[in-house]
mmCIF file of C-alpha atoms in Angstrom:
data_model
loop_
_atom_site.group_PDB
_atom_site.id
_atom_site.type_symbol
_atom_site.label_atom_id
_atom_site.label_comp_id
_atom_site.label_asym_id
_atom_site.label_seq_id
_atom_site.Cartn_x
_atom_site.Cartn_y
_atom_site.Cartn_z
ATOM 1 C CA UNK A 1 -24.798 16.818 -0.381
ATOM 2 C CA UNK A 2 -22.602 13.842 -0.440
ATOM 3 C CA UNK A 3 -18.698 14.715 -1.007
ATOM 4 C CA UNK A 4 -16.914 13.395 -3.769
ATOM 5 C CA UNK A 5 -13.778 11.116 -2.883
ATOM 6 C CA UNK A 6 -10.624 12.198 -4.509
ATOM 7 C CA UNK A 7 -8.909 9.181 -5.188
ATOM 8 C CA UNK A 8 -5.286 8.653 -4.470
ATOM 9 C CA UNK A 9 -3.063 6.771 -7.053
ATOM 10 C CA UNK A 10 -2.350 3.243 -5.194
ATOM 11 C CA UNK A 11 0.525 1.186 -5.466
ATOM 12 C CA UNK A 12 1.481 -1.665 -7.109
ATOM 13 C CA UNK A 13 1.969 -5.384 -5.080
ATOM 14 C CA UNK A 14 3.943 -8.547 -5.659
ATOM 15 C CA UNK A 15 2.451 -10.805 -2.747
ATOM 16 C CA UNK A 16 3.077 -14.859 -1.878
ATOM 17 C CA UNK A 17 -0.147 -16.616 -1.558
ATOM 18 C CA UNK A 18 1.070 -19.660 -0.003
ATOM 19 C CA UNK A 19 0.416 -23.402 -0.422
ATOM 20 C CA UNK A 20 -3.382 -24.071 -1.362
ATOM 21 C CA UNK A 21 -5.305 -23.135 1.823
ATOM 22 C CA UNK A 22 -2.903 -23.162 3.984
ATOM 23 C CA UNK A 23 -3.891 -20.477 6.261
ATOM 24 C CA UNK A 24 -7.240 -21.909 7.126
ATOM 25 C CA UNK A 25 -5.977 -25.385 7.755
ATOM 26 C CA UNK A 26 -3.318 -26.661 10.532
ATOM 27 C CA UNK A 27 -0.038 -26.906 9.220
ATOM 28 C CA UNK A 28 2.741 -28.766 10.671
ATOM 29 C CA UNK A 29 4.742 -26.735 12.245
ATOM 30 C CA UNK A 30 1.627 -24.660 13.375
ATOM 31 C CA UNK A 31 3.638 -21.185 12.988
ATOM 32 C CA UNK A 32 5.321 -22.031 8.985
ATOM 33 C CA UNK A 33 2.443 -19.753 7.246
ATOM 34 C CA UNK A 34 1.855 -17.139 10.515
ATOM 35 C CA UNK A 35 4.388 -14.757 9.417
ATOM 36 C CA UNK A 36 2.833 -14.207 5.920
ATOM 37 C CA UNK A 37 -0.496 -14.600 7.109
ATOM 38 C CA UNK A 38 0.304 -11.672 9.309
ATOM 39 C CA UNK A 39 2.123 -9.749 6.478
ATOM 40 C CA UNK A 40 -1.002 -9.908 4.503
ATOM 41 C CA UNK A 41 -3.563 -9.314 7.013
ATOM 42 C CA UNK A 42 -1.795 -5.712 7.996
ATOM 43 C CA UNK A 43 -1.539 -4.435 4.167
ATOM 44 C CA UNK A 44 -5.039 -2.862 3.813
ATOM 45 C CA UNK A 45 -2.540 -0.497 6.766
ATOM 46 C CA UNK A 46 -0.335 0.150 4.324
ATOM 47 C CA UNK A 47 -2.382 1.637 1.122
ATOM 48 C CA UNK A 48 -2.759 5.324 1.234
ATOM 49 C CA UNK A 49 -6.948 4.906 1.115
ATOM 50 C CA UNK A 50 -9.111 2.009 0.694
ATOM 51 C CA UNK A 51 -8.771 0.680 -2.940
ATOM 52 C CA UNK A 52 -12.014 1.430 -5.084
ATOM 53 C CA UNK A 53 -11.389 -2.083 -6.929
ATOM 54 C CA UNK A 54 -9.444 -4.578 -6.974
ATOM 55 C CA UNK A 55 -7.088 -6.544 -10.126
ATOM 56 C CA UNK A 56 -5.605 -9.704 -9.015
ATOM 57 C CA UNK A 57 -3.138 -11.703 -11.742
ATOM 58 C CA UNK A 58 -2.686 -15.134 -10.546
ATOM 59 C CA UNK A 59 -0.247 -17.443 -10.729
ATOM 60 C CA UNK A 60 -3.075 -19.981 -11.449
ATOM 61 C CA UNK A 61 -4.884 -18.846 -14.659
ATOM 62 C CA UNK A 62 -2.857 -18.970 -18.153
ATOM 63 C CA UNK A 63 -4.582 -18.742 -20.946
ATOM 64 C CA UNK A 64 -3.587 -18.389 -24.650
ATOM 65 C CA UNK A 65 -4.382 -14.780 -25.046
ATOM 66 C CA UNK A 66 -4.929 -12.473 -22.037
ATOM 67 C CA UNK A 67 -8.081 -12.569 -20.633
ATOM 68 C CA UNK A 68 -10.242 -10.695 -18.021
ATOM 69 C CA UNK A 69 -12.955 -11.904 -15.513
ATOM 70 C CA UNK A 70 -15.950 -10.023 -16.896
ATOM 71 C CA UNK A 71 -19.273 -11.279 -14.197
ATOM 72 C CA UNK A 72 -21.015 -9.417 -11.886
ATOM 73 C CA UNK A 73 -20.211 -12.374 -8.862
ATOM 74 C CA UNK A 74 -17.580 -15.349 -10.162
ATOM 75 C CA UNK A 75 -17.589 -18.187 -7.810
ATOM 76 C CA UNK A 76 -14.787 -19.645 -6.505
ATOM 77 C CA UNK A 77 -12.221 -22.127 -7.661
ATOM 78 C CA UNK A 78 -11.212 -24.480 -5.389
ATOM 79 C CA UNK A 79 -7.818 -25.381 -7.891
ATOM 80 C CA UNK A 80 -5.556 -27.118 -5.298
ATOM 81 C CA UNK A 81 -6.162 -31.011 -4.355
ATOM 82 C CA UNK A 82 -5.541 -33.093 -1.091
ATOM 83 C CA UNK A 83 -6.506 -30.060 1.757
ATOM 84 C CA UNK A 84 -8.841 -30.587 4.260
ATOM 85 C CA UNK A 85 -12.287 -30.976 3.285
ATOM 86 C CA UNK A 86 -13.679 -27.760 4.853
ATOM 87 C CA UNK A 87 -10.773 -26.104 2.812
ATOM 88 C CA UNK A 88 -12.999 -26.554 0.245
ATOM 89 C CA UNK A 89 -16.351 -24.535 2.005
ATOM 90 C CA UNK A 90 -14.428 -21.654 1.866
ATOM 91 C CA UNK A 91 -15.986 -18.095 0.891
ATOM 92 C CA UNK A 92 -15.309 -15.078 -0.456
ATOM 93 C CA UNK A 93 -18.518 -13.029 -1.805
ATOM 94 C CA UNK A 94 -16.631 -10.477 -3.746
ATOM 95 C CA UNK A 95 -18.191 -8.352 -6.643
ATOM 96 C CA UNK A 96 -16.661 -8.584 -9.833
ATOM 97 C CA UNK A 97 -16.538 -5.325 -11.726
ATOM 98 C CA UNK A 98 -17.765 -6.140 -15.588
ATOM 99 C CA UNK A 99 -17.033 -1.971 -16.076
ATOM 100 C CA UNK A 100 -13.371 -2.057 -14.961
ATOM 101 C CA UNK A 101 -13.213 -5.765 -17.032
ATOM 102 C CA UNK A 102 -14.290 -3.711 -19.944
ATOM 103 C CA UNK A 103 -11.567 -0.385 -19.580
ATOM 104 C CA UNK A 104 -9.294 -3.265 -18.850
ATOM 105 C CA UNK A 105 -9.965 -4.889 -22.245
ATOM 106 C CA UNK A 106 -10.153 -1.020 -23.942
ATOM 107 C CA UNK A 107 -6.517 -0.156 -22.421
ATOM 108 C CA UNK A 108 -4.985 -3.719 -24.081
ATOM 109 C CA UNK A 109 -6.532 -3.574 -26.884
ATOM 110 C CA UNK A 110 -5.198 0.204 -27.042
ATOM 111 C CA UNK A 111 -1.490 -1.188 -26.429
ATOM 112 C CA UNK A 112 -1.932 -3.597 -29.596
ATOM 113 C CA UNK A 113 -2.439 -6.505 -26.868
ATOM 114 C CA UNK A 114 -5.131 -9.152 -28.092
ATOM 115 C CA UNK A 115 -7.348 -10.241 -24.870
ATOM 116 C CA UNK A 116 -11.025 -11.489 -24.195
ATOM 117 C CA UNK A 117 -13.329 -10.620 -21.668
ATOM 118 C CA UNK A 118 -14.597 -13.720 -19.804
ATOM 119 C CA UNK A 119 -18.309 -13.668 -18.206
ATOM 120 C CA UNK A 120 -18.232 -17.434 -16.462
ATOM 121 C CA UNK A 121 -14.840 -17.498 -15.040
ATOM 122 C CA UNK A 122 -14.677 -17.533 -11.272
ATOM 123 C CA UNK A 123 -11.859 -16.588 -9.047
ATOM 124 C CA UNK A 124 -9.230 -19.143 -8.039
ATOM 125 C CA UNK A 125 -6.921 -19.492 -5.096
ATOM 126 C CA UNK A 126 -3.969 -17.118 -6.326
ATOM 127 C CA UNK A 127 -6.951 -14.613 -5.664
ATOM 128 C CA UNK A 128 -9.726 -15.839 -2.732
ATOM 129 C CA UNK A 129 -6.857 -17.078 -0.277
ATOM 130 C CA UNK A 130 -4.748 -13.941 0.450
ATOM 131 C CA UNK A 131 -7.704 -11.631 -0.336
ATOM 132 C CA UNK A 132 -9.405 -13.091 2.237
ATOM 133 C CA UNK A 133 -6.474 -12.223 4.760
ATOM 134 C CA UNK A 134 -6.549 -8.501 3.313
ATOM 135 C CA UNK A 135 -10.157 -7.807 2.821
ATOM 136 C CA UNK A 136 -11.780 -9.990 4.903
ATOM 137 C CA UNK A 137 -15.081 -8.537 4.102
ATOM 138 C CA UNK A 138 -15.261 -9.054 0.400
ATOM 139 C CA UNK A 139 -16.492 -5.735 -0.195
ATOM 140 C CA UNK A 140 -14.453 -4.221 -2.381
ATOM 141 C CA UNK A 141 -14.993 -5.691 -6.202
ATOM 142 C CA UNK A 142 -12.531 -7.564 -7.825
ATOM 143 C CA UNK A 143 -11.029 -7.996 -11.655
ATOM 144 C CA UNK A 144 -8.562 -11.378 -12.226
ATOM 145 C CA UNK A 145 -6.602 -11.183 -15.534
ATOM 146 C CA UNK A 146 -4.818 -14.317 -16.275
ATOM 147 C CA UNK A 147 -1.247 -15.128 -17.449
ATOM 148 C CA UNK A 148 -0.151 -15.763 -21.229
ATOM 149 C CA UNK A 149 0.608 -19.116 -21.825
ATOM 150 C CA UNK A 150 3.630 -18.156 -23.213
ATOM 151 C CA UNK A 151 4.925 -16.805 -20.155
ATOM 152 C CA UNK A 152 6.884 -14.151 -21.939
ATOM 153 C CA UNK A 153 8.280 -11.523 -19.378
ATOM 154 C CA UNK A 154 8.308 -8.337 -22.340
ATOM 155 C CA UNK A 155 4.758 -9.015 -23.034
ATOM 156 C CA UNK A 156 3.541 -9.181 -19.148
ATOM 157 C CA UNK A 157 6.001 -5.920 -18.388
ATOM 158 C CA UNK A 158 4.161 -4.450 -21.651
ATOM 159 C CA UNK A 159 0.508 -5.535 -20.706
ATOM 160 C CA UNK A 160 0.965 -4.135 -16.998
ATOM 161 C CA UNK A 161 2.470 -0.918 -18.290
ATOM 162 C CA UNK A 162 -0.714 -0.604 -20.229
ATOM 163 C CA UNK A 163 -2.799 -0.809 -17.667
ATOM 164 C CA UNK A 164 -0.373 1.767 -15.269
ATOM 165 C CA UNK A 165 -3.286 4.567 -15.511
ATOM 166 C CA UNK A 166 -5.738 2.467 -13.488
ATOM 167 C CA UNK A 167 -3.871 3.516 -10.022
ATOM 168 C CA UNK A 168 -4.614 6.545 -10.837
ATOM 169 C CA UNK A 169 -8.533 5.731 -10.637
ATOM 170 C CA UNK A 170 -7.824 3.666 -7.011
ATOM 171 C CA UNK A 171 -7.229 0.123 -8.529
ATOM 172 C CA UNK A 172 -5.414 -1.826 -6.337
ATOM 173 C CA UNK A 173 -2.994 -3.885 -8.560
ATOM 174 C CA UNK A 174 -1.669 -6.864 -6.949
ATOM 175 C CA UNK A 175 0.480 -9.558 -8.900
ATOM 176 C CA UNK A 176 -0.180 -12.891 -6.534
ATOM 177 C CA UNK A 177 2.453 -15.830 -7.214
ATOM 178 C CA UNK A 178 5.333 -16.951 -5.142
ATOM 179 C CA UNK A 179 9.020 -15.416 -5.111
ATOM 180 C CA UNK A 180 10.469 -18.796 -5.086
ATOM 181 C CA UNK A 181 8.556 -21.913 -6.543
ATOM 182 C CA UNK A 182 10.270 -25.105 -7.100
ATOM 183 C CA UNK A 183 7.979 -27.612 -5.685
ATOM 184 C CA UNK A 184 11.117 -30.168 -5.472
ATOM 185 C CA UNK A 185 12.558 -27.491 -3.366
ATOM 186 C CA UNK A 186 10.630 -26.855 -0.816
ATOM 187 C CA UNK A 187 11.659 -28.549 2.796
ATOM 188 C CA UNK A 188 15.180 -29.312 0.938
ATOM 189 C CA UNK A 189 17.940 -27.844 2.960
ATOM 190 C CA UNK A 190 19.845 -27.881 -0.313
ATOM 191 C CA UNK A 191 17.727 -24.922 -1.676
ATOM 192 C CA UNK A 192 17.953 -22.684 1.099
ATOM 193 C CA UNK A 193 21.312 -20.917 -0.255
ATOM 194 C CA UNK A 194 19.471 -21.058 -3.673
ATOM 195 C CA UNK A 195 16.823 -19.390 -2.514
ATOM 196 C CA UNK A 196 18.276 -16.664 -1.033
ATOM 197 C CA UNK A 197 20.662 -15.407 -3.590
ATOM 198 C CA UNK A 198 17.767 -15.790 -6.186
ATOM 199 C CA UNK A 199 16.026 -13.698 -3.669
ATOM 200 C CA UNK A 200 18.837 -10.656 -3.738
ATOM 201 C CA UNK A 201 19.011 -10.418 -6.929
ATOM 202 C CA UNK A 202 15.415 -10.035 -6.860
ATOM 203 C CA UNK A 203 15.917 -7.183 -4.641
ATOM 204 C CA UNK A 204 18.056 -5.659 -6.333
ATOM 205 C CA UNK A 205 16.530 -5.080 -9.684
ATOM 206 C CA UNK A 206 12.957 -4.719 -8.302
ATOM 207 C CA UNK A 207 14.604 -1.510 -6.586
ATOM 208 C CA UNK A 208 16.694 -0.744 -10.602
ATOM 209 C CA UNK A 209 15.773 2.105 -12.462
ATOM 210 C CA UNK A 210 13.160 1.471 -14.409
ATOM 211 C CA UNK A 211 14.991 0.553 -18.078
ATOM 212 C CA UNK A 212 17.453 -1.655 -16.072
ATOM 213 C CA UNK A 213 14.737 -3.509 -13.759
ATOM 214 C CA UNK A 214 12.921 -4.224 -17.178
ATOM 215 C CA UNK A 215 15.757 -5.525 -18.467
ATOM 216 C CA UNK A 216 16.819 -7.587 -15.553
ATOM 217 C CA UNK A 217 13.611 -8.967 -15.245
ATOM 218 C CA UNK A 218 12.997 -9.658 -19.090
ATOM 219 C CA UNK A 219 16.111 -11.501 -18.763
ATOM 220 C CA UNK A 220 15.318 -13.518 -15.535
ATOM 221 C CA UNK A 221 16.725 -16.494 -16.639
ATOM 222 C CA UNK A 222 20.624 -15.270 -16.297
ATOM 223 C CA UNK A 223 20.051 -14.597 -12.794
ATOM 224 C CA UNK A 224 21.789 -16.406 -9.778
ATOM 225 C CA UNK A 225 20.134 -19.704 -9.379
ATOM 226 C CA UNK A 226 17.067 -18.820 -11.007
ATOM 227 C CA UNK A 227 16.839 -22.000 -12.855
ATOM 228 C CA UNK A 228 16.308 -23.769 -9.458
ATOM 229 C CA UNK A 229 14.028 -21.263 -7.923
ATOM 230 C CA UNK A 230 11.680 -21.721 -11.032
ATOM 231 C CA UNK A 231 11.812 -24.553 -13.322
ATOM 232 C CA UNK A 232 11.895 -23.660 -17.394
ATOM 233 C CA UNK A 233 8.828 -23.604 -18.563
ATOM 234 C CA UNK A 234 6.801 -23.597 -14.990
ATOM 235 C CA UNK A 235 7.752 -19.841 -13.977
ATOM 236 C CA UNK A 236 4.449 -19.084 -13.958
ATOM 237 C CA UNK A 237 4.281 -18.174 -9.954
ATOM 238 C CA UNK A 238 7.181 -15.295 -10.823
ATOM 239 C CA UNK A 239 4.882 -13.897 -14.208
ATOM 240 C CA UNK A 240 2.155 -12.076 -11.812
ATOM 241 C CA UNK A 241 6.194 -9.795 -10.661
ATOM 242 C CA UNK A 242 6.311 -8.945 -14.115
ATOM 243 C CA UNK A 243 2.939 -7.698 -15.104
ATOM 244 C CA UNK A 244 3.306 -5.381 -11.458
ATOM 245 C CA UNK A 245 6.777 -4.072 -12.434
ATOM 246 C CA UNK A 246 5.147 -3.252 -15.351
ATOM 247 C CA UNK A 247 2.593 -1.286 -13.616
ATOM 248 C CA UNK A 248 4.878 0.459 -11.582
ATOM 249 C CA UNK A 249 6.275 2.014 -14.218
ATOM 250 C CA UNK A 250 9.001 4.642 -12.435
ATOM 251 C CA UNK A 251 8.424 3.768 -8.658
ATOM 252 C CA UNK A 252 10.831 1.836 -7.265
ATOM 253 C CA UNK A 253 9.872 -1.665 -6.058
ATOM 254 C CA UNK A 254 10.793 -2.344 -2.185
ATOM 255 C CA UNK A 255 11.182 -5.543 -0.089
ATOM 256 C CA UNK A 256 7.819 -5.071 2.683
ATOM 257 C CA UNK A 257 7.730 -8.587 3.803
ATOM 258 C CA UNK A 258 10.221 -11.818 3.480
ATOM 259 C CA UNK A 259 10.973 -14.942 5.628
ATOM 260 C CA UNK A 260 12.086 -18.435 5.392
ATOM 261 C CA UNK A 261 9.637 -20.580 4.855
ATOM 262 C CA UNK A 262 9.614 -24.555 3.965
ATOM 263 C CA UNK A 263 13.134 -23.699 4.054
ATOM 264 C CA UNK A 264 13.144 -21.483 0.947
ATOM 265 C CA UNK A 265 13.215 -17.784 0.748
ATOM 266 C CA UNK A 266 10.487 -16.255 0.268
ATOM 267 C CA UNK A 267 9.237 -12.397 -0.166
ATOM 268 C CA UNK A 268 6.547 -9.444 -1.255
ATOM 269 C CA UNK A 269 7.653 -6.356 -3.102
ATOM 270 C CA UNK A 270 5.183 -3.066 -2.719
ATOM 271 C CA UNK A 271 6.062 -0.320 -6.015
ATOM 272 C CA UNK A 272 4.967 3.004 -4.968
#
């Protein structure tokens, strides 16, 4: 008789993905991505049991309503330009999970929260890169919901709150953008200080109560230097925070990872 699993609620992630490929490529200095590439590598050690599925929102799929990967196997996106050719050979075989796509698209709709499922989407960088540094083996199957174009932090607190139960059910949430993305910024000594006080204050609300972090975070814009640390209207690497803080729902975000990098701040959040 084969023993039935009780699953254990996961927590919620916030992670950087880096620039393009850059952890399968050299990289002048060699070390700038080894640090992250090491945080990520060592977080399956962190999670409480292996995650039965995976949902990845990316910094790198907006779309005018929400929508939700939906086939069985989505290829890969190669959505960054300029890398090294084998950059773009790279692989990662994961299942998708049309069932969880579908509860997914039940628990929005539920919340009042228009979406579509999407059958011949495939999964881009914000997803293949760092999941290939967690789950190397590409056997656990994965869901990507985009972004609304809008970019509205309420709504992406709102939709991850709706979909809060999932944990319960061992789905691995994991918001993948970038804590600080300004491409102007990055190798500019001038940002540095920018960087890092944006980077408290994210701290420091992540780890709020859960009616003030909302707040804080629905009102991003007011913080220190967060203007520089994500340009108007391009704060799309910081929405993927909001949908997880939305997830979280009561548990109280922590700092598990953060470094200078490209001489800007940089750093991952676990909830729970």
């Amino acid at each position: 008789m084969n023993r039935q699993i009780t699953l254990v609620k996961q927590p919620v992630l916030f992670i950087p993905h880096g620039a393009g490929p850059c952890f399968f490529m050299k990289w002048q200095p060699v070390s700038t991505w080894d640090k992250m590439a090491e945080f990520l590598t060592g977080i399956s050690n962190r999670l409480p049991q292996r995650p039965k599925a995976i949902l990845v929102i990316s910094a790198h799929w907006q779309t005018p309503e929400f929508s939700i990967t939906a086939g069985m196997q989505p290829e890969l996106i190669y959505d960054y330009f300029g890398f090294p050719e084998h950059t773009y050979q790279l692989t990662y075989p994961a299942f998708g999970a049309p069932v969880l796509a579908k509860k997914i698209s039940e628990l929005l709709t539920d919340a009042g929260i228009n979406n579509n499922q999407d059958r011949s989407r495939g999964f881009d960088h914000g997803m293949f890169i760092p999941l290939k540094l967690m789950f190397p083996e590409a056997d656990i199957p994965v869901v990507q919901l985009s972004l609304r174009n809008d970019l509205n932090p309420k709504v992406h607190i709102a939709t991850g709150k709706a979909l809060a139960s999932l944990r319960q059910e061992g789905v691995l949430i994991i918001g993948s953008g970038m804590s600080f993305h300004n491409m102007d910024g990055y190798n500019d000594a001038t940002f540095t200080v920018p960087s890092e006080r944006f980077d408290e204050w994210l701290t420091t609300t992540v780890a709020a109560d859960q009616d003030e972090r909302f707040a804080g975070l629905c009102d991003w814009k007011q913080a220190p230097y967060a203007l520089d640390s994500h340009l108007l209207g391009a704060e799309e690497h910081l929405l993927p925070l909001m949908v997880a803080v939305g997830a979280a729902e009561g548990d109280k975000g922590h700092k598990v990872y953060s470094q200078q990098v490209l001489k800007t701040q940089l750093s991952a959040f676990q909830f729970g």
